[in-house]
PDB file of C-alpha atoms in Angstrom:
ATOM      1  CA  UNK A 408     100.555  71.807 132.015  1.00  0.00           C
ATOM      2  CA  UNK A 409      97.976  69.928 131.923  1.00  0.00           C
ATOM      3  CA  UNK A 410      95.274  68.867 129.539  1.00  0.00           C
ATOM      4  CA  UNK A 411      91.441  69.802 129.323  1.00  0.00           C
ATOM      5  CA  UNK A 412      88.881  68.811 126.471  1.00  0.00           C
ATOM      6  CA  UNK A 413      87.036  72.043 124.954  1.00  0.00           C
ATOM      7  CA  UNK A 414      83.809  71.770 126.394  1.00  0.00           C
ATOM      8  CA  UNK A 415      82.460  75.007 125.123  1.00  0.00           C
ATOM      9  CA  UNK A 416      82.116  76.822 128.364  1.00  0.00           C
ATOM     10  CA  UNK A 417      83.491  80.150 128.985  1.00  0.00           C
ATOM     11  CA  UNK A 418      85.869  78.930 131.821  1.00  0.00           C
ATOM     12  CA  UNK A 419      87.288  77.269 128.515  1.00  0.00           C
ATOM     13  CA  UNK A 420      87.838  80.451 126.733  1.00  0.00           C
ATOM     14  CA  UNK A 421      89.135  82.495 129.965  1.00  0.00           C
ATOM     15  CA  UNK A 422      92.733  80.979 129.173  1.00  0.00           C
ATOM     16  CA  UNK A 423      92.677  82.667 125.619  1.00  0.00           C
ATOM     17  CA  UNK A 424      92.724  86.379 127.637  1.00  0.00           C
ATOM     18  CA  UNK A 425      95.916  85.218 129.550  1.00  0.00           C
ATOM     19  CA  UNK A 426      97.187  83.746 126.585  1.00  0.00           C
ATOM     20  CA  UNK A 427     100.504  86.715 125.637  1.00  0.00           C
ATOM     21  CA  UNK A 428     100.218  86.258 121.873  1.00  0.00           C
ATOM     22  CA  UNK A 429      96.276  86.732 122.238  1.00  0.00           C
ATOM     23  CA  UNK A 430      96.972  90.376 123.219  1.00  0.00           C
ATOM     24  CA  UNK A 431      99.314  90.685 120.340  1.00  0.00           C
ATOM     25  CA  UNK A 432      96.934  89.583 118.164  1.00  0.00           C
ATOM     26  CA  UNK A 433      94.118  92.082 119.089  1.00  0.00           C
ATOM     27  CA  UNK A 434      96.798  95.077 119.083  1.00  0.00           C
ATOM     28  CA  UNK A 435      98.144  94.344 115.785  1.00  0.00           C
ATOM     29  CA  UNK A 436      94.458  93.343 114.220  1.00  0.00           C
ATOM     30  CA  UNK A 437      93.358  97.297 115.687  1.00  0.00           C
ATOM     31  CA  UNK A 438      96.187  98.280 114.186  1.00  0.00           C
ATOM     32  CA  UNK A 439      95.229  96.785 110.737  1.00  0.00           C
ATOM     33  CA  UNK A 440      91.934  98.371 111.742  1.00  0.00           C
ATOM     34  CA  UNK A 441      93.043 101.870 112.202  1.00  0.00           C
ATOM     35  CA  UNK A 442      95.444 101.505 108.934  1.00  0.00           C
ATOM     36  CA  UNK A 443      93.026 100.296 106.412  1.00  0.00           C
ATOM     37  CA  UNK A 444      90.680 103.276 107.564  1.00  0.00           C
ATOM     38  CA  UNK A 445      93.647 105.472 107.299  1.00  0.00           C
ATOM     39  CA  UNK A 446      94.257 103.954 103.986  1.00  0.00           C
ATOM     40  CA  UNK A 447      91.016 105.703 102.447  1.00  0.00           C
ATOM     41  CA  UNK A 448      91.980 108.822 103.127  1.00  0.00           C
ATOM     42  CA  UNK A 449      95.024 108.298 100.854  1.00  0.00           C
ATOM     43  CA  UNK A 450      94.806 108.205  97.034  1.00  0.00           C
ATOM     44  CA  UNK A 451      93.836 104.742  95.953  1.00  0.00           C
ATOM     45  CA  UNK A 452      94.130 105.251  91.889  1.00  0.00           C
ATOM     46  CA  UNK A 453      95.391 107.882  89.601  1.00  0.00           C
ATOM     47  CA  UNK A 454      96.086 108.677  85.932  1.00  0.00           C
ATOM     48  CA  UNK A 455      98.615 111.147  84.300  1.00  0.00           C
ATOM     49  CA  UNK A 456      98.766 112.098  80.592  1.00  0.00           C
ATOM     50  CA  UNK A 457     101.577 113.463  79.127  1.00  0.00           C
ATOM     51  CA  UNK A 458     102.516 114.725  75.781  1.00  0.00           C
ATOM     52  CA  UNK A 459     105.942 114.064  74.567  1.00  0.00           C
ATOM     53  CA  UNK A 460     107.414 113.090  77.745  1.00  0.00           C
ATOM     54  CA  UNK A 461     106.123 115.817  79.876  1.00  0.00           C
ATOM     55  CA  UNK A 462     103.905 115.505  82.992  1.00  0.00           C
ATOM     56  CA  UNK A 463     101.073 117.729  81.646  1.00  0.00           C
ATOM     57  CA  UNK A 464      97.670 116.708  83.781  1.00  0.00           C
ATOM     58  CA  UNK A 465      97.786 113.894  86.496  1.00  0.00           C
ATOM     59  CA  UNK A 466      94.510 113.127  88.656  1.00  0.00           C
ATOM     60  CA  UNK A 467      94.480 110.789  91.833  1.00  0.00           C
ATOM     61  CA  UNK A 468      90.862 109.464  93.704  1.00  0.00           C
ATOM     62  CA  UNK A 469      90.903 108.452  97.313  1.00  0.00           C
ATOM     63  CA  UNK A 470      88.815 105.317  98.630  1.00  0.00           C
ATOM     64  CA  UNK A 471      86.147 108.208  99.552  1.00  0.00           C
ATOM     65  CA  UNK A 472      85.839 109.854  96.242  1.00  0.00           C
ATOM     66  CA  UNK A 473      86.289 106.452  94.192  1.00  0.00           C
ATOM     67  CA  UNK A 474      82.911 104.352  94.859  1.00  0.00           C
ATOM     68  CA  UNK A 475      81.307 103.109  98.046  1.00  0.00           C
ATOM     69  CA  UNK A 476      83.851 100.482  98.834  1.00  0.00           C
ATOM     70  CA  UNK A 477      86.165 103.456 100.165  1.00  0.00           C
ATOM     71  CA  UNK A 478      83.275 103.955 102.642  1.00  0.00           C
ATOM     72  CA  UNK A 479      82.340 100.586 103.463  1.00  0.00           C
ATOM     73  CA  UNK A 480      86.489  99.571 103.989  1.00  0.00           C
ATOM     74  CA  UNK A 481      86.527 102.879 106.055  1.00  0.00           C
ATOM     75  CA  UNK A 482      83.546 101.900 108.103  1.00  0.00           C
ATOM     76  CA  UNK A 483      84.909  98.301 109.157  1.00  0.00           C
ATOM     77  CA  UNK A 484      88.589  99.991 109.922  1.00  0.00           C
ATOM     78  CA  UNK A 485      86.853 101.931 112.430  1.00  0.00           C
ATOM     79  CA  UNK A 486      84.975  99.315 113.704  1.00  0.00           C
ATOM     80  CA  UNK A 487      87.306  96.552 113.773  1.00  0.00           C
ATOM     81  CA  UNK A 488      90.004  98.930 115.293  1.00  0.00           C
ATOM     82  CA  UNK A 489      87.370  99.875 118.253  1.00  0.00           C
ATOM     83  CA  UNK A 490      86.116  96.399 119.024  1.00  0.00           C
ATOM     84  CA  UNK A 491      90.121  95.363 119.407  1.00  0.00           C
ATOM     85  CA  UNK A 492      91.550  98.112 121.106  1.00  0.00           C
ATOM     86  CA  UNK A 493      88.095  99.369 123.680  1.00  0.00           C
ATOM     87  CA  UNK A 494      87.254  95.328 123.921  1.00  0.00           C
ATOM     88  CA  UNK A 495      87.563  94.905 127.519  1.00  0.00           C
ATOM     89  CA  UNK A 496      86.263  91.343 127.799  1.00  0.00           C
ATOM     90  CA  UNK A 497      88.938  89.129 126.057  1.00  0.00           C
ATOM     91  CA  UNK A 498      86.716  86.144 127.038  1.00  0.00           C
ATOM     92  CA  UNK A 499      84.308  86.657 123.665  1.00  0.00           C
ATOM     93  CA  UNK A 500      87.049  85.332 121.437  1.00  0.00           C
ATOM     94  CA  UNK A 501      85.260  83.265 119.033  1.00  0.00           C
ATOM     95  CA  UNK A 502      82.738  85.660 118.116  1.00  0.00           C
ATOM     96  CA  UNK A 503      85.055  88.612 117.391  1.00  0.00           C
ATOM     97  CA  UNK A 504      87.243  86.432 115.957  1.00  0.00           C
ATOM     98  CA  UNK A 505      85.294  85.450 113.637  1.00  0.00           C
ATOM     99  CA  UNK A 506      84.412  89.198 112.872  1.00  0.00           C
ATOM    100  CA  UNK A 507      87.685  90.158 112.546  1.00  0.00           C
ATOM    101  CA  UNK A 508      88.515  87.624 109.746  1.00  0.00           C
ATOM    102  CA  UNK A 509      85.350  88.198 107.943  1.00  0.00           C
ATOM    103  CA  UNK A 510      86.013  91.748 107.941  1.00  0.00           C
ATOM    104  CA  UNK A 511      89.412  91.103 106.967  1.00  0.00           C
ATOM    105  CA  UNK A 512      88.184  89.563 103.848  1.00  0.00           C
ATOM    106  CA  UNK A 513      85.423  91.779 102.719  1.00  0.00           C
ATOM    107  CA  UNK A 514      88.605  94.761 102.750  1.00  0.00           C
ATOM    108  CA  UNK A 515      90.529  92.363 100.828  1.00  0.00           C
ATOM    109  CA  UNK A 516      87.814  91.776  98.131  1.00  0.00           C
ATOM    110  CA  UNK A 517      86.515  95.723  98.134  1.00  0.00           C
ATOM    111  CA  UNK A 518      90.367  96.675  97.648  1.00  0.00           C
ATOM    112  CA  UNK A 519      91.261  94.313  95.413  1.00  0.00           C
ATOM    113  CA  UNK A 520      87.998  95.196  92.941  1.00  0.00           C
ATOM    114  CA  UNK A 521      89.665  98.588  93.049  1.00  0.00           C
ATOM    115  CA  UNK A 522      92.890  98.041  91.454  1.00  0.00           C
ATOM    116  CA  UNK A 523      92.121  99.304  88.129  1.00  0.00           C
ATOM    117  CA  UNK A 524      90.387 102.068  89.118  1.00  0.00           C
ATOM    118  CA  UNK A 525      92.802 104.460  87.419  1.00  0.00           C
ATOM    119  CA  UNK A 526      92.019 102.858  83.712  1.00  0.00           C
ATOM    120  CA  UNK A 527      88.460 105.055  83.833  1.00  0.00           C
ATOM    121  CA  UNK A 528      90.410 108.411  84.989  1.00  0.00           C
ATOM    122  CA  UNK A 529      92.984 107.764  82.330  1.00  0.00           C
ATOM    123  CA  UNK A 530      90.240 107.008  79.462  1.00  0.00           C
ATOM    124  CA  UNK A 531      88.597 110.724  80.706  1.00  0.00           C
ATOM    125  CA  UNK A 532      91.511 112.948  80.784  1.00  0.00           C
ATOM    126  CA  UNK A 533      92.109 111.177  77.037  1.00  0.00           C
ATOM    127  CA  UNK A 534      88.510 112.423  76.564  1.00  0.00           C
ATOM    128  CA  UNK A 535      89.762 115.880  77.776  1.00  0.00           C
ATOM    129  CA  UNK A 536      92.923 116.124  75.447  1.00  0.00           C
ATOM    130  CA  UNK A 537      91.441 118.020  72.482  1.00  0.00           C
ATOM    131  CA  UNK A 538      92.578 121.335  72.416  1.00  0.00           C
ATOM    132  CA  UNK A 539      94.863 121.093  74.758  1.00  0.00           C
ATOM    133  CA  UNK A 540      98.040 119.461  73.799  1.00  0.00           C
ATOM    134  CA  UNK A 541      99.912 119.646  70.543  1.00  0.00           C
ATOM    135  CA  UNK A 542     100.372 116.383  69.496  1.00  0.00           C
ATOM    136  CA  UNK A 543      97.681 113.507  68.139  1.00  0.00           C
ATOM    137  CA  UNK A 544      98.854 111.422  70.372  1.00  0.00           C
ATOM    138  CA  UNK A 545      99.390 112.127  74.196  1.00  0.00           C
ATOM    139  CA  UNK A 546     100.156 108.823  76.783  1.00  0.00           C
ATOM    140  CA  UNK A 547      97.959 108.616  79.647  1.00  0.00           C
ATOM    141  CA  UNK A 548      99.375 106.267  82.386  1.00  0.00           C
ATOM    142  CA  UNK A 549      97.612 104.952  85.718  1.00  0.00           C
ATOM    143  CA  UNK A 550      98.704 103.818  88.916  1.00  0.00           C
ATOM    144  CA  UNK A 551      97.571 102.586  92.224  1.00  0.00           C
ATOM    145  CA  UNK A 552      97.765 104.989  94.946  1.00  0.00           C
ATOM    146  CA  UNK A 553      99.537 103.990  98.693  1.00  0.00           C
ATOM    147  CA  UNK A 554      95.880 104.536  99.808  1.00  0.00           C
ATOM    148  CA  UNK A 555      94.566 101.051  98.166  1.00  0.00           C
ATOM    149  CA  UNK A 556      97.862  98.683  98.902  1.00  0.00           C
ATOM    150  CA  UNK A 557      97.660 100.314 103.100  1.00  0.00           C
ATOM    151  CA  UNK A 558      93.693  98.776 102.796  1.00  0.00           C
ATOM    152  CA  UNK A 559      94.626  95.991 101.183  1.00  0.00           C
ATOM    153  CA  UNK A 560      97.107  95.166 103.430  1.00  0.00           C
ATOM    154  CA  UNK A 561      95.007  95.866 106.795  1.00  0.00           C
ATOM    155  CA  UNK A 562      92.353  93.681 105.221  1.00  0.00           C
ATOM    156  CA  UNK A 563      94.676  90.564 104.320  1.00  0.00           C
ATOM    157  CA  UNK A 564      96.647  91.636 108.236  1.00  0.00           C
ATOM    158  CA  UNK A 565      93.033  91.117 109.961  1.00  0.00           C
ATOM    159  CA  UNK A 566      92.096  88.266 108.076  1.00  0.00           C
ATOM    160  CA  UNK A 567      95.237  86.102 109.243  1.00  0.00           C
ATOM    161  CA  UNK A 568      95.221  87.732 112.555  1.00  0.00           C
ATOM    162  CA  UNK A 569      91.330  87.047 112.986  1.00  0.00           C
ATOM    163  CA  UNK A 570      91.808  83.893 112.004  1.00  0.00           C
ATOM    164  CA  UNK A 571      95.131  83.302 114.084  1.00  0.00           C
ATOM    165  CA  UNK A 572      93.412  84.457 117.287  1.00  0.00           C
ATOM    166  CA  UNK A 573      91.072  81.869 116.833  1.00  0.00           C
ATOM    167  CA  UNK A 574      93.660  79.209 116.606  1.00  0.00           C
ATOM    168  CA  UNK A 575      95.330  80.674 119.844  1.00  0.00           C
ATOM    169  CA  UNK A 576      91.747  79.930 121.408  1.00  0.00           C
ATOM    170  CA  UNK A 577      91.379  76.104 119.903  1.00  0.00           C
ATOM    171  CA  UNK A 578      94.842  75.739 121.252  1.00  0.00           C
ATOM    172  CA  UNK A 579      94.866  77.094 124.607  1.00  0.00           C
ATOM    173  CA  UNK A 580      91.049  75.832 125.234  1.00  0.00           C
ATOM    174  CA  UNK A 581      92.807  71.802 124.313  1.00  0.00           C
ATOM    175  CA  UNK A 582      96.380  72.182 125.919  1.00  0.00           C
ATOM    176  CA  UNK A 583      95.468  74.041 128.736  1.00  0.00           C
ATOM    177  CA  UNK A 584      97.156  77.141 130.954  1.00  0.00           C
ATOM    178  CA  UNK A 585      99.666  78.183 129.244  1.00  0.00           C
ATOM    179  CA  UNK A 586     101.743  79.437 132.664  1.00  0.00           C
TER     180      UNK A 586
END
């Protein structure tokens, strides 16, 4: 094995496409990809309210239907999962890389700002109650849909494997071939 100084050049960053866990790392960071615009499809938030114990009106919101972040997470799925999985030049790690993890992180934040999303839907179907149920007092309840943890997963997933891949490059690029 032998030892080379990262010089910058792309003869530097060549080792990073043989590198086996590089490949892992773009598979599993299109997978994240694919997932987190999957994930807006799926209810992110919901609300039920129930009078005297007894499921009587329950609502649930995708990503799509919630605000624009459902969009904008659905939008850099797509485009993360394409850049990883129809990337055929391995050698432009650092710049996709560095997408990756950013991307990662805005799905992170835009998921994580959703999280009580189901307190508005349950404060509405309160505002709906009158006439409808027979006591003064119904429970409304929220929860957050499979939709918003499968995005917020697939954002935190491509921020540590963006970031990961680019620590595969700094290492191979310093220690050398790794066959």
């Amino acid at each position: 094995m032998s030892i080379r100084e990262s010089d910058g050049s792309p003869a530097g960053l060549e080792y990073v496409a043989r590198f086996p866990s590089a490949d892992l790392i773009i598979v599993g960071c299109g997978a994240a990809g694919m997932t987190a615009a999957a994930g807006t499809l799926l209810p992110w938030a919901g609300a039920t309210l129930s009078d005297r114990g007894a499921v009587l009106l329950a609502v649930s919101r995708t990503g799509l239907e919630l605000s624009a972040n459902g969009t904008v997470v659905l939008l850099l799925g797509v485009v993360c999962a394409a850049s990883c999985l129809l990337s055929p030049d391995r050698r432009r790690a650092r710049p996709l890389s560095l997408a990756l993890a950013s991307a990662g992180l805005v799905i992170t934040v835009l998921a994580t700002a959703e999280i009580d999303a189901g307190d508005p839907l349950a404060a509405k179907l309160l505002q709906l109650r009158i006439g409808t149920f027979q006591t003064d007092h119904p429970v409304a309840s929220t929860h957050v849909g499979l939709g918003l943890w499968l995005s917020l997963a697939a954002g935190v997933t491509l921020s540590v494997g963006g970031a990961g891949w680019q620590l595969v490059g700094c290492f191979t690029r310093v220690v050398g071939d790794p066959a």
